Amino acid sequence: METRKIQKIGVFTSGGDAPGMNAAIRAVVRACIHYDIKPVGIYRGYDGLIAGDIEELSSRSVSNIIQRGGTILKSARSMEFKTPEGRKTAFENIQKFGIDALVAIGGDGTFRGAQIFSAEYNIPVVGIPGTIDNDLNGTDFTIGYDTAVNTAASAIDKIRDTASSHNRLFFIEVMGRHSGQIALRSSIAAGAEATLIPEIPMNVEELVNLLEHGAGRKKSSSLVVVAEGGKPGHSIDLAREVNERFNHYDTKVTILGHLLRGGSPTVADRVLASRMGVVAVESLLNNKSGVMIGIVNNQVNFTPFDHATTNVDNFDSEMLRIAGILSV
Ligand code: F6P
């Protein structure tokens, strides 16, 4: 595709949805209008690009959505886009609808797709990190993470009420495919006894020791926050194993799962999404492409897609240390 003046920008959400995606869509659409560019919405991520499920958006199409969870554009994990034929059809639709550039809102899978597509067809694409997992290089926070952590912390608070009434040990599983970030932050915020994360694994023996130590200090109940680590439900096996060695408490498991993906975004997520949406449009107008927008130390940052998604190294071990000190 020849480089030409950008007159029409397509925006889509892809992969797992995240609270704040609507605020990002709104910001992209309104920034387009501000710069006299036509915004179009692509439904169901790359699947909608292949199907031509695309329509023009206006200022009013994004009214009253900044506070809503989910994504008005819907989302999908497209298998077809992984094939050259799927991407060819997607590009034919880009031409048919006169789209000059794309804003992709999503996580690692979304950006890997964007990288291949923009290289194959020379179409400018910038990314906005939208995933509750906070598992990308190049940004302090992804859109949706703060909301998910707040949802998790308030759920753990409620579990604490019932755990302490009945002297119980609870395993609370939170999302995070390859990342313990939701687990660790919500665990600190809710004052849990232990956090199990994929980055720094703890074996059953260590966990039992820790729980015995707490029981020895007269804790009437204990909460263990477990990151799913790509195996949703594995807290059930873990609870069974622990219970075989340590039966001081009655043991229960709660899996928060997709609950963490829903709900109204926090102020932090709404503002992050609004800022990133405007920067996405401005960076396309400044001829940027192939990069994910991030905010690092409150400054805008651009990270090439391949770096944003490869060998992700954003785990803050200091937080684990803090959690350890506070959980006695
Ligand atoms: O959005 C990322 C994530 O929340 C992961 O933590 C989780 O493993 C995954 O999505 C599950 O998503 P789905 O059930 O939509 O495939």
Coordinates of N, CA, C and O in Angstrom, one line a residue, residues 85-224:
E85 N -4.5 -16.2 3.8 CA -5.7 -16.0 3.0 C -6.6 -15.0 3.8 O -7.2 -14.1 3.2
G86 N -6.7 -15.2 5.1 CA -7.5 -14.4 6.0 C -7.0 -12.9 5.9 O -7.8 -12.0 5.8
R87 N -5.7 -12.8 6.0 CA -5.1 -11.4 6.0 C -5.3 -10.8 4.6 O -5.5 -9.5 4.5
K88 N -5.3 -11.6 3.6 CA -5.5 -11.0 2.2 C -6.9 -10.4 2.1 O -7.1 -9.3 1.6
T89 N -7.9 -11.2 2.6 CA -9.3 -10.7 2.6 C -9.4 -9.5 3.4 O -10.1 -8.5 3.1
A90 N -8.7 -9.5 4.6 CA -8.8 -8.3 5.4 C -8.2 -7.1 4.7 O -8.8 -6.0 4.8
F91 N -7.2 -7.3 4.0 CA -6.6 -6.1 3.3 C -7.5 -5.7 2.1 O -7.7 -4.5 1.9
E92 N -8.2 -6.6 1.5 CA -9.1 -6.2 0.4 C -10.2 -5.3 1.0 O -10.7 -4.4 0.4
N93 N -10.6 -5.7 2.2 CA -11.7 -4.8 2.9 C -11.1 -3.5 3.3 O -11.9 -2.5 3.2
I94 N -9.9 -3.4 3.7 CA -9.2 -2.1 4.0 C -9.3 -1.2 2.7 O -9.7 -0.1 2.8
Q95 N -9.0 -1.8 1.6 CA -9.1 -1.0 0.4 C -10.5 -0.6 0.0 O -10.8 0.5 -0.3
K96 N -11.4 -1.6 0.1 CA -12.8 -1.4 -0.2 C -13.4 -0.3 0.6 O -14.1 0.6 0.1
F97 N -13.1 -0.3 1.9 CA -13.7 0.8 2.8 C -12.8 2.0 2.8 O -13.1 3.0 3.5
G98 N -11.7 2.1 2.0 CA -10.9 3.3 2.0 C -10.2 3.6 3.3 O -10.0 4.8 3.6
I99 N -9.8 2.6 4.1 CA -9.2 2.8 5.4 C -7.7 3.0 5.1 O -7.0 2.3 4.4
D100 N -7.1 4.1 5.7 CA -5.7 4.4 5.5 C -4.8 4.0 6.6 O -3.6 3.9 6.4
A101 N -5.4 3.7 7.8 CA -4.6 3.4 9.0 C -5.5 2.7 10.0 O -6.7 2.9 10.0
L102 N -4.8 2.0 10.9 CA -5.6 1.3 11.9 C -5.1 1.6 13.3 O -3.9 1.7 13.6
V103 N -6.1 1.6 14.3 CA -5.7 1.6 15.7 C -6.2 0.2 16.3 O -7.4 -0.1 16.2
A104 N -5.3 -0.6 16.8 CA -5.6 -1.9 17.3 C -5.6 -1.8 18.8 O -4.5 -1.5 19.4
I105 N -6.7 -2.1 19.5 CA -6.8 -2.1 20.9 C -6.8 -3.6 21.4 O -7.8 -4.3 21.1
G106 N -5.8 -4.0 22.2 CA -5.8 -5.4 22.6 C -4.5 -5.7 23.3 O -3.8 -4.8 23.9
G107 N -4.2 -7.0 23.3 CA -3.0 -7.5 24.0 C -2.0 -8.1 23.1 O -1.9 -7.8 21.9
D108 N -1.2 -9.1 23.6 CA -0.1 -9.6 22.8 C -0.5 -10.2 21.5 O 0.1 -10.0 20.5
G109 N -1.6 -11.0 21.5 CA -2.0 -11.7 20.3 C -2.4 -10.6 19.2 O -2.1 -10.8 18.0
T110 N -3.1 -9.6 19.7 CA -3.5 -8.5 18.8 C -2.3 -7.9 18.1 O -2.3 -7.6 16.9
F111 N -1.3 -7.6 18.9 CA -0.1 -6.9 18.4 C 0.7 -7.8 17.5 O 1.3 -7.3 16.5
R112 N 0.7 -9.1 17.8 CA 1.5 -10.0 16.9 C 0.8 -10.0 15.5 O 1.4 -9.9 14.5
G113 N -0.5 -10.0 15.5 CA -1.3 -10.0 14.3 C -1.1 -8.7 13.5 O -0.8 -8.6 12.3
A114 N -1.1 -7.6 14.3 CA -0.9 -6.2 13.7 C 0.5 -6.1 13.1 O 0.7 -5.5 12.0
Q115 N 1.5 -6.7 13.7 CA 2.9 -6.6 13.2 C 3.0 -7.3 11.9 O 3.5 -6.7 10.9
I116 N 2.4 -8.5 11.8 CA 2.5 -9.3 10.5 C 1.8 -8.5 9.4 O 2.2 -8.4 8.3
F117 N 0.6 -8.1 9.8 CA -0.3 -7.5 8.8 C 0.3 -6.2 8.2 O 0.3 -5.9 7.0
S118 N 0.8 -5.3 9.1 CA 1.3 -4.1 8.7 C 2.6 -4.3 7.8 O 2.9 -3.5 6.9
A119 N 3.4 -5.3 8.2 CA 4.6 -5.6 7.4 C 4.2 -6.1 6.0 O 4.7 -5.8 5.0
E120 N 3.2 -7.0 6.0 CA 2.8 -7.7 4.7 C 2.2 -6.7 3.7 O 2.4 -6.7 2.5
Y121 N 1.4 -5.8 4.3 CA 0.6 -4.9 3.4 C 0.9 -3.4 3.5 O 0.2 -2.6 2.9
N122 N 1.9 -3.1 4.3 CA 2.4 -1.7 4.4 C 1.2 -0.8 4.9 O 1.1 0.3 4.3
I123 N 0.4 -1.3 5.8 CA -0.6 -0.4 6.3 C -0.2 0.1 7.7 O 0.2 -0.7 8.5
P124 N -0.3 1.4 7.9 CA 0.1 1.9 9.2 C -0.8 1.4 10.3 O -2.1 1.5 10.2
V125 N -0.2 0.9 11.4 CA -1.0 0.4 12.5 C -0.3 0.9 13.8 O 0.9 0.7 14.0
V126 N -1.1 1.4 14.7 CA -0.6 1.6 16.1 C -1.4 0.9 17.1 O -2.6 0.6 16.8
G127 N -0.8 0.5 18.2 CA -1.6 -0.3 19.2 C -1.8 0.4 20.5 O -1.0 1.3 20.9
I128 N -2.9 0.1 21.1 CA -3.3 0.6 22.4 C -3.4 -0.6 23.3 O -4.1 -1.5 23.0
P129 N -2.6 -0.7 24.4 CA -2.6 -1.9 25.3 C -3.9 -2.0 26.1 O -4.1 -1.3 27.0
G130 N -4.7 -2.9 25.7 CA -6.0 -3.2 26.4 C -6.1 -4.6 26.8 O -6.4 -5.5 26.0
T131 N -5.7 -4.9 28.1 CA -5.8 -6.3 28.6 C -5.7 -6.1 30.2 O -4.9 -5.3 30.7
I132 N -6.5 -7.0 30.8 CA -6.5 -6.9 32.3 C -5.2 -7.4 32.9 O -4.8 -7.2 34.0
D133 N -4.4 -8.2 32.1 CA -3.2 -8.9 32.6 C -2.0 -8.0 32.9 O -1.1 -8.5 33.6
N134 N -1.9 -6.9 32.3 CA -0.8 -6.0 32.4 C 0.5 -6.7 32.1 O 1.6 -6.6 32.8
D135 N 0.5 -7.4 31.0 CA 1.6 -8.3 30.6 C 2.3 -7.9 29.3 O 2.6 -8.7 28.5
L136 N 2.6 -6.6 29.2 CA 3.3 -6.1 28.0 C 4.5 -5.3 28.4 O 4.4 -4.6 29.4
N137 N 5.5 -5.4 27.6 CA 6.6 -4.4 27.8 C 6.2 -3.0 27.3 O 5.5 -2.9 26.3
G138 N 6.8 -2.0 27.9 CA 6.6 -0.7 27.3 C 5.5 0.2 27.8 O 5.2 1.2 27.3
T139 N 4.8 -0.3 28.9 CA 3.9 0.6 29.5 C 3.8 0.2 31.0 O 3.9 -1.0 31.3
D140 N 3.6 1.1 31.9 CA 3.5 0.8 33.3 C 2.2 0.0 33.5 O 2.2 -0.9 34.3
F141 N 1.2 0.5 32.9 CA -0.1 -0.2 33.0 C -0.9 -0.3 31.7 O -0.8 0.5 30.9
T142 N -1.6 -1.5 31.6 CA -2.4 -1.7 30.4 C -3.9 -1.3 30.8 O -4.2 -1.3 32.0
I143 N -4.7 -0.9 29.9 CA -6.1 -0.5 30.2 C -6.8 -1.8 30.7 O -6.8 -2.8 30.0
G144 N -7.5 -1.6 31.8 CA -8.3 -2.7 32.3 C -7.7 -3.3 33.6 O -8.4 -3.9 34.4
Y145 N -6.4 -3.2 33.7 CA -5.7 -3.8 34.8 C -6.1 -3.2 36.2 O -6.5 -3.9 37.1
D146 N -6.2 -1.9 36.2 CA -6.6 -1.2 37.5 C -8.0 -1.6 37.9 O -8.2 -1.9 39.1
T147 N -8.9 -1.7 36.9 CA -10.3 -2.1 37.3 C -10.3 -3.5 37.8 O -10.9 -3.9 38.8
A148 N -9.6 -4.4 37.1 CA -9.6 -5.8 37.4 C -9.0 -6.0 38.8 O -9.5 -6.8 39.7
V149 N -7.9 -5.3 39.2 CA -7.3 -5.4 40.5 C -8.3 -4.9 41.6 O -8.4 -5.5 42.6
N150 N -9.0 -3.8 41.3 CA -10.0 -3.3 42.2 C -11.1 -4.3 42.4 O -11.6 -4.5 43.6
T151 N -11.6 -4.9 41.3 CA -12.7 -5.9 41.4 C -12.2 -7.1 42.3 O -12.9 -7.5 43.1
A152 N -11.0 -7.5 42.0 CA -10.4 -8.6 42.7 C -10.3 -8.3 44.2 O -10.7 -9.1 45.1
A153 N -9.7 -7.1 44.5 CA -9.5 -6.7 45.9 C -10.9 -6.7 46.7 O -11.0 -7.1 47.8
S154 N -11.9 -6.1 46.0 CA -13.2 -6.0 46.7 C -13.8 -7.4 46.9 O -14.5 -7.6 47.9
A155 N -13.6 -8.3 46.0 CA -14.1 -9.7 46.1 C -13.4 -10.3 47.3 O -14.0 -11.0 48.1
I156 N -12.1 -10.1 47.3 CA -11.3 -10.8 48.4 C -11.7 -10.2 49.8 O -11.8 -11.0 50.8
D157 N -12.0 -8.9 49.8 CA -12.5 -8.3 51.1 C -13.7 -9.1 51.6 O -13.9 -9.4 52.8
K158 N -14.6 -9.4 50.6 CA -15.9 -10.0 51.0 C -15.6 -11.4 51.5 O -16.2 -11.9 52.4
I159 N -14.7 -12.1 50.8 CA -14.4 -13.5 51.2 C -13.7 -13.5 52.6 O -14.0 -14.4 53.4
R160 N -13.0 -12.5 52.9 CA -12.3 -12.4 54.2 C -13.4 -12.3 55.3 O -13.3 -13.0 56.3
D161 N -14.5 -11.6 55.0 CA -15.6 -11.6 56.1 C -16.1 -13.0 56.4 O -16.1 -13.3 57.6
T162 N -16.4 -13.8 55.4 CA -16.9 -15.1 55.7 C -15.8 -16.0 56.2 O -16.0 -16.9 57.0
A163 N -14.6 -15.9 55.6 CA -13.5 -16.7 56.1 C -13.2 -16.6 57.6 O -13.0 -17.5 58.3
S164 N -13.2 -15.3 58.0 CA -12.9 -15.1 59.4 C -14.1 -15.5 60.3 O -13.9 -16.0 61.5
S165 N -15.3 -15.5 59.8 CA -16.4 -15.9 60.6 C -16.4 -17.4 60.9 O -16.9 -17.9 61.9
H166 N -15.8 -18.1 59.9 CA -15.9 -19.6 60.0 C -14.5 -20.2 60.2 O -14.3 -21.4 60.1
N167 N -13.5 -19.4 60.5 CA -12.1 -20.0 60.6 C -11.7 -20.8 59.4 O -11.4 -22.0 59.5
R168 N -11.7 -20.2 58.2 CA -11.5 -21.0 57.0 C -10.2 -20.6 56.3 O -9.8 -19.4 56.4
L169 N -9.7 -21.5 55.5 CA -8.6 -21.1 54.6 C -9.2 -21.1 53.2 O -9.9 -22.0 52.7
F170 N -9.0 -19.9 52.5 CA -9.6 -19.8 51.2 C -8.5 -19.6 50.2 O -7.5 -18.9 50.4
F171 N -8.6 -20.4 49.1 CA -7.8 -20.1 47.9 C -8.6 -19.3 46.9 O -9.7 -19.8 46.6
I172 N -8.1 -18.2 46.5 CA -8.9 -17.3 45.6 C -8.1 -17.2 44.3 O -7.0 -16.7 44.3
E173 N -8.7 -17.7 43.3 CA -7.9 -17.7 42.0 C -8.4 -16.5 41.1 O -9.5 -16.2 41.0
V174 N -7.4 -15.8 40.6 CA -7.6 -14.7 39.7 C -7.0 -14.9 38.4 O -6.1 -15.8 38.2
M175 N -7.5 -14.2 37.4 CA -6.9 -14.3 36.0 C -5.5 -13.9 35.9 O -5.0 -13.2 36.8
G176 N -4.9 -14.2 34.8 CA -3.5 -13.9 34.6 C -2.8 -15.1 34.0 O -2.3 -16.0 34.6
R177 N -2.9 -15.1 32.6 CA -2.4 -16.3 31.9 C -1.0 -16.6 32.2 O -0.6 -17.7 32.5
H178 N -0.1 -15.6 31.9 CA 1.3 -15.8 32.2 C 1.8 -14.8 33.2 O 3.0 -14.6 33.3
S179 N 0.9 -14.2 33.9 CA 1.3 -13.1 34.7 C 0.6 -13.1 36.1 O -0.6 -13.4 36.2
G180 N 1.4 -12.8 37.1 CA 0.9 -12.8 38.4 C 0.6 -11.4 38.9 O 0.4 -11.1 40.1
Q181 N 0.5 -10.4 38.0 CA 0.3 -9.0 38.4 C -1.0 -8.8 39.0 O -1.0 -8.0 40.0
I182 N -2.1 -9.3 38.5 CA -3.4 -9.1 39.2 C -3.4 -9.7 40.6 O -3.8 -9.1 41.5
A183 N -2.8 -10.9 40.6 CA -2.8 -11.6 41.9 C -2.0 -10.8 43.0 O -2.4 -10.6 44.1
L184 N -0.8 -10.4 42.6 CA 0.1 -9.8 43.6 C -0.5 -8.4 44.1 O -0.5 -8.2 45.3
R185 N -1.0 -7.6 43.1 CA -1.5 -6.3 43.6 C -2.8 -6.4 44.4 O -2.9 -5.7 45.4
S186 N -3.7 -7.3 44.0 CA -4.9 -7.4 44.7 C -4.6 -8.1 46.1 O -5.3 -7.8 47.1
S187 N -3.6 -9.0 46.1 CA -3.3 -9.6 47.3 C -2.8 -8.6 48.4 O -3.1 -8.7 49.6
I188 N -1.9 -7.7 47.9 CA -1.4 -6.7 48.8 C -2.5 -5.8 49.3 O -2.7 -5.5 50.5
A189 N -3.4 -5.4 48.3 CA -4.5 -4.5 48.6 C -5.5 -5.1 49.6 O -6.1 -4.4 50.4
A190 N -5.7 -6.4 49.5 CA -6.7 -7.0 50.4 C -6.0 -7.7 51.6 O -6.7 -8.3 52.4
G191 N -4.7 -7.6 51.7 CA -4.0 -8.1 52.9 C -4.1 -9.7 53.0 O -4.2 -10.2 54.1
A192 N -3.9 -10.3 51.9 CA -3.9 -11.8 51.9 C -2.6 -12.4 52.6 O -1.6 -11.7 52.7
E193 N -2.7 -13.6 53.0 CA -1.5 -14.3 53.7 C -0.4 -14.7 52.7 O 0.7 -14.7 53.0
A194 N -0.9 -15.1 51.5 CA 0.1 -15.6 50.5 C -0.3 -15.4 49.1 O -1.5 -15.2 48.8
T195 N 0.6 -15.3 48.2 CA 0.3 -15.0 46.8 C 1.1 -16.0 45.9 O 2.3 -16.1 46.1
L196 N 0.4 -16.7 45.0 CA 1.1 -17.7 44.2 C 1.1 -17.2 42.7 O 0.0 -17.0 42.2
I197 N 2.2 -17.0 42.2 CA 2.3 -16.4 40.9 C 3.3 -17.2 40.0 O 4.2 -17.8 40.5
P198 N 3.1 -17.1 38.6 CA 3.9 -17.9 37.8 C 5.4 -17.4 37.7 O 6.3 -18.2 37.5
E199 N 5.6 -16.1 38.0 CA 6.9 -15.5 37.8 C 7.9 -16.1 38.8 O 9.1 -16.3 38.5
I200 N 7.5 -16.2 40.1 CA 8.3 -16.7 41.2 C 7.5 -17.8 41.9 O 6.8 -17.5 42.9
P201 N 7.6 -19.1 41.3 CA 6.7 -20.1 41.9 C 7.0 -20.5 43.3 O 8.2 -20.4 43.7
M202 N 6.0 -20.9 44.1 CA 6.2 -21.3 45.5 C 5.7 -22.8 45.5 O 4.6 -23.1 45.0
N203 N 6.5 -23.7 46.1 CA 5.9 -25.1 46.1 C 5.0 -25.3 47.3 O 4.9 -24.5 48.2
V204 N 4.3 -26.5 47.3 CA 3.3 -26.7 48.3 C 3.9 -26.7 49.7 O 3.3 -26.2 50.6
E205 N 5.1 -27.3 49.8 CA 5.8 -27.3 51.1 C 6.0 -25.9 51.7 O 5.7 -25.6 52.8
E206 N 6.5 -25.0 50.8 CA 6.7 -23.6 51.3 C 5.4 -23.0 51.7 O 5.4 -22.3 52.7
L207 N 4.4 -23.2 50.9 CA 3.1 -22.7 51.3 C 2.6 -23.2 52.6 O 2.1 -22.4 53.5
V208 N 2.7 -24.5 52.8 CA 2.2 -25.1 54.0 C 3.0 -24.5 55.2 O 2.4 -24.2 56.2
N209 N 4.3 -24.4 55.0 CA 5.1 -23.8 56.1 C 4.6 -22.4 56.5 O 4.5 -22.0 57.7
L210 N 4.3 -21.6 55.4 CA 3.8 -20.3 55.6 C 2.5 -20.2 56.4 O 2.3 -19.5 57.3
L211 N 1.6 -21.2 56.0 CA 0.3 -21.2 56.6 C 0.4 -21.7 58.1 O -0.3 -21.2 59.0
E212 N 1.3 -22.7 58.3 CA 1.5 -23.2 59.7 C 2.0 -22.0 60.6 O 1.6 -21.9 61.7
H213 N 2.9 -21.2 60.0 CA 3.5 -20.1 60.7 C 2.4 -19.1 61.1 O 2.3 -18.7 62.3
G214 N 1.4 -18.9 60.2 CA 0.3 -18.0 60.5 C -0.6 -18.6 61.5 O -1.0 -17.9 62.5
A215 N -0.9 -19.9 61.4 CA -1.7 -20.5 62.4 C -1.1 -20.5 63.8 O -1.8 -20.2 64.8
G216 N 0.3 -20.6 63.8 CA 1.0 -20.5 65.1 C 0.9 -19.1 65.7 O 1.0 -19.0 66.9
R217 N 0.7 -18.2 64.8 CA 0.5 -16.8 65.3 C -0.9 -16.4 65.6 O -1.3 -15.3 65.6
K218 N -1.7 -17.5 65.7 CA -3.1 -17.4 66.1 C -4.0 -16.7 65.0 O -5.0 -15.9 65.3
K219 N -3.6 -16.8 63.7 CA -4.5 -16.3 62.7 C -5.8 -17.2 62.6 O -5.6 -18.4 62.6
S220 N -6.9 -16.6 62.7 CA -8.2 -17.4 62.7 C -8.6 -17.9 61.3 O -9.4 -18.8 61.2
S221 N -8.0 -17.3 60.3 CA -8.3 -17.7 58.9 C -7.2 -17.2 58.0 O -6.3 -16.5 58.5
S222 N -7.2 -17.8 56.8 CA -6.1 -17.4 55.9 C -6.6 -17.3 54.5 O -7.5 -18.1 54.1
L223 N -6.0 -16.3 53.7 CA -6.4 -16.1 52.3 C -5.2 -16.3 51.5 O -4.1 -15.7 51.7
V224 N -5.3 -17.2 50.4 CA -4.2 -17.4 49.5 C -4.7 -16.9 48.1 O -5.7 -17.5 47.6

